[in-house]
Tab-separated table of C-alpha atoms and ligand atoms in Angstrom:
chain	number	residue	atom	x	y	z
A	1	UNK	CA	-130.976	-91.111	-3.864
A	2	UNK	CA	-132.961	-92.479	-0.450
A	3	UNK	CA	-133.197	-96.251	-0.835
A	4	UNK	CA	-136.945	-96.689	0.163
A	5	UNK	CA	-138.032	-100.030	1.102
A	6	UNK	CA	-141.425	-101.316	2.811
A	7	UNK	CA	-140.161	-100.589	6.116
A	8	UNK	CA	-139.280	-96.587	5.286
A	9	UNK	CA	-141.037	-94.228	7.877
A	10	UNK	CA	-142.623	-91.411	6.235
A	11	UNK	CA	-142.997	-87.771	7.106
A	12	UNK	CA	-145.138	-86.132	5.297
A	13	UNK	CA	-145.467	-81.960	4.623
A	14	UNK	CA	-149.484	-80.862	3.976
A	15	UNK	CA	-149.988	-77.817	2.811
A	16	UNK	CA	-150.590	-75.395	-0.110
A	17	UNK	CA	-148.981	-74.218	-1.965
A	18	UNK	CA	-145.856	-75.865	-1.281
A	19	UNK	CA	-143.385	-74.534	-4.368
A	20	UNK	CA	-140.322	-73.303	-2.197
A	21	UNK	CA	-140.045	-75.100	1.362
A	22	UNK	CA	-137.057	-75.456	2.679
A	23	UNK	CA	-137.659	-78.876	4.760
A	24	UNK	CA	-137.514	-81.745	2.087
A	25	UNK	CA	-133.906	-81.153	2.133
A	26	UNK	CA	-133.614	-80.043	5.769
A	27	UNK	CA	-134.885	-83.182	7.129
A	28	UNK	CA	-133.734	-85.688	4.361
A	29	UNK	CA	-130.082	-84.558	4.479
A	30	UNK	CA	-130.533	-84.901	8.771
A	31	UNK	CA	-132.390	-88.543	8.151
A	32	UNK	CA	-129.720	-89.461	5.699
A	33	UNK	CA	-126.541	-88.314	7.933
A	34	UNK	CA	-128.385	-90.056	11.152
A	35	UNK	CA	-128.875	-93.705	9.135
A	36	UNK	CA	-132.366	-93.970	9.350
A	37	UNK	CA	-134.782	-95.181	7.514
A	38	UNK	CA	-137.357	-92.429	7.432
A	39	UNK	CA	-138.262	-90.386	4.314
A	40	UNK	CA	-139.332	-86.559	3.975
A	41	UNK	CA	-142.235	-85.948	1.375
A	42	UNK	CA	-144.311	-82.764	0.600
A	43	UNK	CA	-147.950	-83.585	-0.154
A	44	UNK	CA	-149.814	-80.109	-1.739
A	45	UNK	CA	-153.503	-81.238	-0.544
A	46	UNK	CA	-156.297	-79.729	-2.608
A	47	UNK	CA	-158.967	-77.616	-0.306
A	48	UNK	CA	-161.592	-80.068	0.836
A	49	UNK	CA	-158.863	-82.788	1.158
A	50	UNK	CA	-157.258	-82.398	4.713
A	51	UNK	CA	-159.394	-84.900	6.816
A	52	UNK	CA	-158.396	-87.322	4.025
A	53	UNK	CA	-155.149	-86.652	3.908
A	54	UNK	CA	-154.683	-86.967	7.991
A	55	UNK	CA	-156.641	-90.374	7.679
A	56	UNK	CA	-154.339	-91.924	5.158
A	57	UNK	CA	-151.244	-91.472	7.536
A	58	UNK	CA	-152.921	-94.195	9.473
A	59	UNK	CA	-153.260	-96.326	6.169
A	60	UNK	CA	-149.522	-95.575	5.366
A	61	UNK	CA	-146.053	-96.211	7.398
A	62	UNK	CA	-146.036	-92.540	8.502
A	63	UNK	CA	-144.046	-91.185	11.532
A	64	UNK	CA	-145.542	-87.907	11.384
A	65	UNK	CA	-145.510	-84.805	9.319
A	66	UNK	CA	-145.435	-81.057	9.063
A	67	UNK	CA	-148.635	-79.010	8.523
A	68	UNK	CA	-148.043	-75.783	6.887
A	69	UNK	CA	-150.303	-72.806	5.629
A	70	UNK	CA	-153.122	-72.492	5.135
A	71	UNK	CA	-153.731	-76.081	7.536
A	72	UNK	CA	-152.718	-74.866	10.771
A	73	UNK	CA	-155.632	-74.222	13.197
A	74	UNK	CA	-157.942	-76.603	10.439
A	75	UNK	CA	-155.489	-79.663	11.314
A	76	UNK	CA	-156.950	-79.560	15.013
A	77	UNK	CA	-160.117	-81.101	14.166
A	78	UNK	CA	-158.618	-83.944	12.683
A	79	UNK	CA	-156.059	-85.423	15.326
A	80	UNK	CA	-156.668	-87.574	18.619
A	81	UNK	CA	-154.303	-85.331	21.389
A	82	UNK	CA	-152.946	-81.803	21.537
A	83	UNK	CA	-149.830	-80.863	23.426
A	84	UNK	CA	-150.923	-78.201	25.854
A	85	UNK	CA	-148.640	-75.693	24.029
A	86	UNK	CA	-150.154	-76.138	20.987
A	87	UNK	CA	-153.602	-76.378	22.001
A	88	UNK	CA	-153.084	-72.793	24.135
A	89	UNK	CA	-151.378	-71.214	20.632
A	90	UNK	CA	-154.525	-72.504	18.819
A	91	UNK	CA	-152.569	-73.983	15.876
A	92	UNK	CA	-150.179	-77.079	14.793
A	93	UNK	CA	-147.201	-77.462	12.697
A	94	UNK	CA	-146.511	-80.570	13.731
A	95	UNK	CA	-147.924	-84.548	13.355
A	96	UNK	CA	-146.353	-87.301	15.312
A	97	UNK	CA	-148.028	-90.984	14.769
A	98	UNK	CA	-147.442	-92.781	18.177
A	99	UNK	CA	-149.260	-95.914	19.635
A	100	UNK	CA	-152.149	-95.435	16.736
A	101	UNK	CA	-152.776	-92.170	17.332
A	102	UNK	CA	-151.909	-88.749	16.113
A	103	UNK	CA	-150.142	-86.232	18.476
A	104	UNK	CA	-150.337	-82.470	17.413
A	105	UNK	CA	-147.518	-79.784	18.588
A	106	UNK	CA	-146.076	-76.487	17.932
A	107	UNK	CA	-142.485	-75.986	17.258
A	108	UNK	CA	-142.519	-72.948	15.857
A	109	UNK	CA	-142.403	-70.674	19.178
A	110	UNK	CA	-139.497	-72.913	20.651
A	111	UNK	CA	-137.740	-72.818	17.313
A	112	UNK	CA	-137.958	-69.432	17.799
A	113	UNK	CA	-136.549	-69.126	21.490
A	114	UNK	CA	-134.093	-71.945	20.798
A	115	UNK	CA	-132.462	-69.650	17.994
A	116	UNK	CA	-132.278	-66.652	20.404
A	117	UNK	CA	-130.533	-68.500	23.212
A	118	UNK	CA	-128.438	-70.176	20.545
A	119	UNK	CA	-127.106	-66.547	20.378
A	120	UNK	CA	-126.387	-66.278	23.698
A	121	UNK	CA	-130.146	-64.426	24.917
A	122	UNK	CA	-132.075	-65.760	27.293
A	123	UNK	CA	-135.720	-64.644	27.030
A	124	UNK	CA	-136.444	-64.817	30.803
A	125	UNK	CA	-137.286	-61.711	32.628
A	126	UNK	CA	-136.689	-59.475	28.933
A	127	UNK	CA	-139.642	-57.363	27.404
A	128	UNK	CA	-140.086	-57.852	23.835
A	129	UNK	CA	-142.021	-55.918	20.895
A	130	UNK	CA	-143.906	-57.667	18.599
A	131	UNK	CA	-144.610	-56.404	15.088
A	132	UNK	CA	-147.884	-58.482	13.567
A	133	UNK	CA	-150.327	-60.424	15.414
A	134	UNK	CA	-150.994	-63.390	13.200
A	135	UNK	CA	-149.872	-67.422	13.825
A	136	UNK	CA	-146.382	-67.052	13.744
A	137	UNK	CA	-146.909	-64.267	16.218
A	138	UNK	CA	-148.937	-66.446	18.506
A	139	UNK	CA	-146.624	-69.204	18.430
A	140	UNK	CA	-143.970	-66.787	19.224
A	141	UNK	CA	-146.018	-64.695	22.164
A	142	UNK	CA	-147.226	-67.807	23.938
A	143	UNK	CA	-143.180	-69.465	24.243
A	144	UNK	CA	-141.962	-66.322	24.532
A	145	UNK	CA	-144.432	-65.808	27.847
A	146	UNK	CA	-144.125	-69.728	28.884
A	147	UNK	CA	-139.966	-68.888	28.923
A	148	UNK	CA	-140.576	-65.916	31.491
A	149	UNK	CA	-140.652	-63.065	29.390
A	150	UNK	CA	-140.775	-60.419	31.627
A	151	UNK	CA	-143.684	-58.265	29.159
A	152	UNK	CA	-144.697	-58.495	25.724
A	153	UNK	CA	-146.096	-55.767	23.760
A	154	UNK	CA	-147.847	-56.654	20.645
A	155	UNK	CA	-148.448	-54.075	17.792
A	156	UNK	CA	-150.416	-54.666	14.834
A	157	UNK	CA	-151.714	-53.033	11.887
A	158	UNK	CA	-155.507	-54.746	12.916
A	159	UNK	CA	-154.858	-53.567	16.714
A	160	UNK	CA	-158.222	-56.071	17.535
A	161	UNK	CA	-155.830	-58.967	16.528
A	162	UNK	CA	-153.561	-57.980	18.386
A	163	UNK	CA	-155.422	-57.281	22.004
A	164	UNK	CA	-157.490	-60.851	20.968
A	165	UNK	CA	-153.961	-62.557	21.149
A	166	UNK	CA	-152.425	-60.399	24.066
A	167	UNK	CA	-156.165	-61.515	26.091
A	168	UNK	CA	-155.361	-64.943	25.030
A	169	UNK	CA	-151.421	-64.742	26.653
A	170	UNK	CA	-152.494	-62.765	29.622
A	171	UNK	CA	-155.781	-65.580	30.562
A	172	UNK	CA	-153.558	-68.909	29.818
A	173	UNK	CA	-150.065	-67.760	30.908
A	174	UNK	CA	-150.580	-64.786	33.469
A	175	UNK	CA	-150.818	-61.224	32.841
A	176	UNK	CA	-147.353	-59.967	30.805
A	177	UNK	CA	-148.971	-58.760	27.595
A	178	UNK	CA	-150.198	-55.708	25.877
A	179	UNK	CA	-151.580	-54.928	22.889
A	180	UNK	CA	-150.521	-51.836	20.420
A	181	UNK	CA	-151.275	-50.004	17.340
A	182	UNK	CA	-148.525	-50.046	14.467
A	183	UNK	CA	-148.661	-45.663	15.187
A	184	UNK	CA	-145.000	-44.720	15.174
A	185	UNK	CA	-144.911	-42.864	18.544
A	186	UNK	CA	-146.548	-45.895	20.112
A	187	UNK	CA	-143.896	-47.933	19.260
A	188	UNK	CA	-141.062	-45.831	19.853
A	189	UNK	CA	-142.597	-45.533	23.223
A	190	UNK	CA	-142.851	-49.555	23.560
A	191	UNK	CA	-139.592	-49.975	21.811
A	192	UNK	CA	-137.723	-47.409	24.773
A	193	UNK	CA	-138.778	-49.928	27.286
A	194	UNK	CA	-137.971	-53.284	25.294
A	195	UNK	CA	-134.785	-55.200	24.888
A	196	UNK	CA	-135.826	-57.355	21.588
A	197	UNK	CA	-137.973	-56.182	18.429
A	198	UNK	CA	-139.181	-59.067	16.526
A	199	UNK	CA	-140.828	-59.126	13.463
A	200	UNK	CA	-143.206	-61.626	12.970
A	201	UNK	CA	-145.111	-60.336	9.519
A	202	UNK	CA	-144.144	-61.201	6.055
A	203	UNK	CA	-142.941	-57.661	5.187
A	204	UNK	CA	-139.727	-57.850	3.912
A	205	UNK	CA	-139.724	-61.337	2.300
A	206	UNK	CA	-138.337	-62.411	-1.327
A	207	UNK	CA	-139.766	-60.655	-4.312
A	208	UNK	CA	-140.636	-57.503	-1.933
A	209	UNK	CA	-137.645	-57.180	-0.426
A	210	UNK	CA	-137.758	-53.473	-0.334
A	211	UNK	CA	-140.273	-53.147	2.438
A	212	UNK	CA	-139.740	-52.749	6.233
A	213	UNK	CA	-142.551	-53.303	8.638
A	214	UNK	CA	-141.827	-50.283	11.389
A	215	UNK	CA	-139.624	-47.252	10.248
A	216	UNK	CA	-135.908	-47.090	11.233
A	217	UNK	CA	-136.898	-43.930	13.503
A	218	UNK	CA	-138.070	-46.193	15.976
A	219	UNK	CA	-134.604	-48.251	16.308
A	220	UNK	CA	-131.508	-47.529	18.470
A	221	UNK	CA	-128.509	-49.424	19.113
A	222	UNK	CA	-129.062	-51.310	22.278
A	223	UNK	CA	-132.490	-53.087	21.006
A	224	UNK	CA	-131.550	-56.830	19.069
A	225	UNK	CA	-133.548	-56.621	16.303
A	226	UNK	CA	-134.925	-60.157	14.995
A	227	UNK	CA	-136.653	-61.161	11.547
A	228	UNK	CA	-138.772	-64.538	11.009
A	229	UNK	CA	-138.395	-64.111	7.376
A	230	UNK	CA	-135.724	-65.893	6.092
A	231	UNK	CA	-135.624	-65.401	2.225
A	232	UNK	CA	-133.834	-62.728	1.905
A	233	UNK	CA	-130.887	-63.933	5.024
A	234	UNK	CA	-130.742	-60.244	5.795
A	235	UNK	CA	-134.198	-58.448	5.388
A	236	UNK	CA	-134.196	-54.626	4.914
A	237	UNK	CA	-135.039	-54.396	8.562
A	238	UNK	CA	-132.109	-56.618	9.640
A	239	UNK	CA	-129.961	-54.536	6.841
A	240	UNK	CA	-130.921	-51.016	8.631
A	241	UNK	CA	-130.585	-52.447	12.412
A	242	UNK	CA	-127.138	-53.528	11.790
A	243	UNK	CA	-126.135	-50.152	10.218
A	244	UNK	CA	-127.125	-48.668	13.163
A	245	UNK	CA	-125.340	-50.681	15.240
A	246	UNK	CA	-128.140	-52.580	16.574
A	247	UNK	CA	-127.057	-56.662	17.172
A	248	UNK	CA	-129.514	-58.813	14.628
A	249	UNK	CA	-130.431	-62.227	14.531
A	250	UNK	CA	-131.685	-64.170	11.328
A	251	UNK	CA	-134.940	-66.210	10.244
A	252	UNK	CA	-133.048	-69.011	9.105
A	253	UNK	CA	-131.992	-70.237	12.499
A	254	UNK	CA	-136.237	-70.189	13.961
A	255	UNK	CA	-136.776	-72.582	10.474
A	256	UNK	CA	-133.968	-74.856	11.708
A	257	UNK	CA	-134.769	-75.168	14.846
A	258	UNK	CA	-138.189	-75.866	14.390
A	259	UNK	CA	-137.509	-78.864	12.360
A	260	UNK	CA	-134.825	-79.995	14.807
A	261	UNK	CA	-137.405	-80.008	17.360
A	262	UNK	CA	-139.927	-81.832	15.111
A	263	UNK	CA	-137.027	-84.426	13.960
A	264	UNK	CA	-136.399	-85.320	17.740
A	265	UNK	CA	-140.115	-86.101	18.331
A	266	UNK	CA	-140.523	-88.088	15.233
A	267	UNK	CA	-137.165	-89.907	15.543
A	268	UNK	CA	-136.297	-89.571	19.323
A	269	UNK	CA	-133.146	-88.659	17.826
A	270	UNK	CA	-130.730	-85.807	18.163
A	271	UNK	CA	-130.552	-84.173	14.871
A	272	UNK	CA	-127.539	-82.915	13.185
A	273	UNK	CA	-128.026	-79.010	13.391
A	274	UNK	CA	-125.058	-78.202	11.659
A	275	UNK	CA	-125.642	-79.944	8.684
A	276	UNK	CA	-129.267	-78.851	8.545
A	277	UNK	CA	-128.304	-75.208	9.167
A	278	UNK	CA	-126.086	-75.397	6.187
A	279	UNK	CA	-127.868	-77.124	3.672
A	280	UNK	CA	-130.865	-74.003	4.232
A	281	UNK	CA	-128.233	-71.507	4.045
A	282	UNK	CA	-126.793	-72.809	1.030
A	283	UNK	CA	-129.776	-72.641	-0.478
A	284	UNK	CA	-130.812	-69.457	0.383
A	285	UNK	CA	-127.630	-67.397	-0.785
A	286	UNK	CA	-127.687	-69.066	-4.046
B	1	ATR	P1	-148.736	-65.907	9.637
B	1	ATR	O1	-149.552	-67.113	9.994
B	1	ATR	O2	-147.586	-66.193	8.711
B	1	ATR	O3	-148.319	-65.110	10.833
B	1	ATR	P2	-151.021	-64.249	9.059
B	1	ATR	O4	-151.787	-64.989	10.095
B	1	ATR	O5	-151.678	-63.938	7.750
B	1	ATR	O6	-149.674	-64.995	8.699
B	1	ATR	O7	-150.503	-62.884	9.722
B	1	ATR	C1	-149.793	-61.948	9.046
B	1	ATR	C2	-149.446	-60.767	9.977
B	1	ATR	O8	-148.714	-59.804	9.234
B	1	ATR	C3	-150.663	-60.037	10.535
B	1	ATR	O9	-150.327	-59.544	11.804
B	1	ATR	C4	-150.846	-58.912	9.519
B	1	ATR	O10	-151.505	-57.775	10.026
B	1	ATR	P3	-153.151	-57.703	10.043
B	1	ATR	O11	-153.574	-58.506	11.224
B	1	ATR	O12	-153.459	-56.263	10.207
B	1	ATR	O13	-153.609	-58.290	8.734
B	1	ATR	C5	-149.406	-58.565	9.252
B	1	ATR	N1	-149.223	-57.905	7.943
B	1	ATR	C6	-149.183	-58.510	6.741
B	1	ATR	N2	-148.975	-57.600	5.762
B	1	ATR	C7	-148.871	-56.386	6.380
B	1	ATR	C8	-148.638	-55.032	5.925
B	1	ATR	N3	-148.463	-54.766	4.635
B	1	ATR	N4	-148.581	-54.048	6.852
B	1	ATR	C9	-148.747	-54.322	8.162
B	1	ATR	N5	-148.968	-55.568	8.659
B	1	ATR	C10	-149.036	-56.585	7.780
């Protein structure tokens, strides 16, 4: 039990619904292993209720917080500075409370990016497929393209979301984007010429964990194949890559490297990664 006192920093998560998220014990197991005195909460704030909820940070000891579905682009309206980053994705996940004012950022992209070179890949100069065109997507296109990706093609099942967000890369961050249909010989076509396949939809994820966003046609053994969804570990896409020989990487380490990046700018700390890695997988395989 956290031994809260009137000095305890508070880091708040607004969102809603919040039932499963991971964080509260991500960042209060990191907090409580680094001996400080901050404290993760989640706050589930009622439709209507975001302004007021962003105001009463500035009542309240906060350091900062997470902002979480459906508060994301909303959250902009409410805050006094916008990393470029962020701004250019069009969305926040991240508060930080510094000199009385309220810093937005993104750390979903770089978690993201930080997972795949945690495996050894650096993104620069590699052509990637995306599969879905929504705000993990963006977050994930934009870093991706700010890292050097070499081209990014970007298929979705609404192909105008996906040539509004490959327009948006391609005017902020040079031209190195394209947008696709989801049509099978499209992206086997796309998929010949990229090294990484990333899913960024929610197909796949825990009840309906049956589903697969592209067929297994369109994979071969050379392409790493990479799932955001983390709940199941191993999605039915990550399942099929791998028994085809394809090299996979996880959700679970994009959700723990996000909040590693979002610990260091509330604490200026190095968080524990290890610890915080384990603590999500142990709760995910139980
Ligand atoms: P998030 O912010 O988590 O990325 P989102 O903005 O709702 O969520 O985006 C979800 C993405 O998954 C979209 O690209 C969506 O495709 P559409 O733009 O066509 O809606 C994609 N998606 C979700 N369910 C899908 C399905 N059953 N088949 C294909 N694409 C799907």
């Amino acid at each position: 039990m956290i031994n809260t006192t009137v000095n305890t920093k508070i880091v708040g998560l607004f969102g809603n619904p919040l039932g499963h998220s991971l964080s509260p014990i991500m960042q209060n197991t990191a907090f409580s292993l680094c001996g400080i005195e901050y404290i993760y909460i989640p706050f589930q704030v009622e439709p209507g209720y975001l302004e007021k909820a962003i105001k009463a940070m500035m009542i309240f000891n906060f350091a900062g917080a997470n902002i979480t579905i459906p508060y994301k682009t909303e959250v902009i309206k409410y805050i006094d500075e916008i990393d470029e980053m962020a701004k250019a994705i069009g969305a926040v996940n991240t508060l930080v409370v510094k000199n009385k004012k309220i810093i937005g950022y993104n750390t979903d992209g770089m978690g993201f990016t930080q997972s795949l070179k945690n495996k050894g890949f650096n993104p620069k100069g590699k052509i990637f497929l995306l599969i879905g065109a929504g705000g993990a997507a963006r977050g994930l296109a934009f870093t991706l393209a700010f890292e050097g990706a070499a081209h990014i093609f970007i298929a979705n099942r609404t192909f105008e979301k996906a040539d509004i967000l490959a327009q948006d890369v391609n005017r902020v961050l040079g031209s190195c984007a394209t947008a696709l249909s989801l049509e099978e010989a499209v992206l086997r076509d796309a998929e010949k010429k990229s090294q990484v396949l990333i899913n960024t939809t929610s197909i796949g994820m825990y009840p309906d964990t049956e589903y697969m966003p592209i067929s297994d046609e369109v994979l071969r053994p050379e392409l790493l194949v990479c799932d955001i969804v983390y709940n199941p570990v191993k999605t039915k896409l990550l399942q099929t890559a791998e028994s085809i020989g394809c090299p996979i990487l996880e959700g679970y380490g994009m959700l723990v490297n996000q909040g590693a990046e979002a610990f260091r700018l509330w604490t200026g700390k190095e968080p524990p990664i290890d610890a915080m890695t384990r603590v999500v997988l142990d709760k995910l395989t139980i």
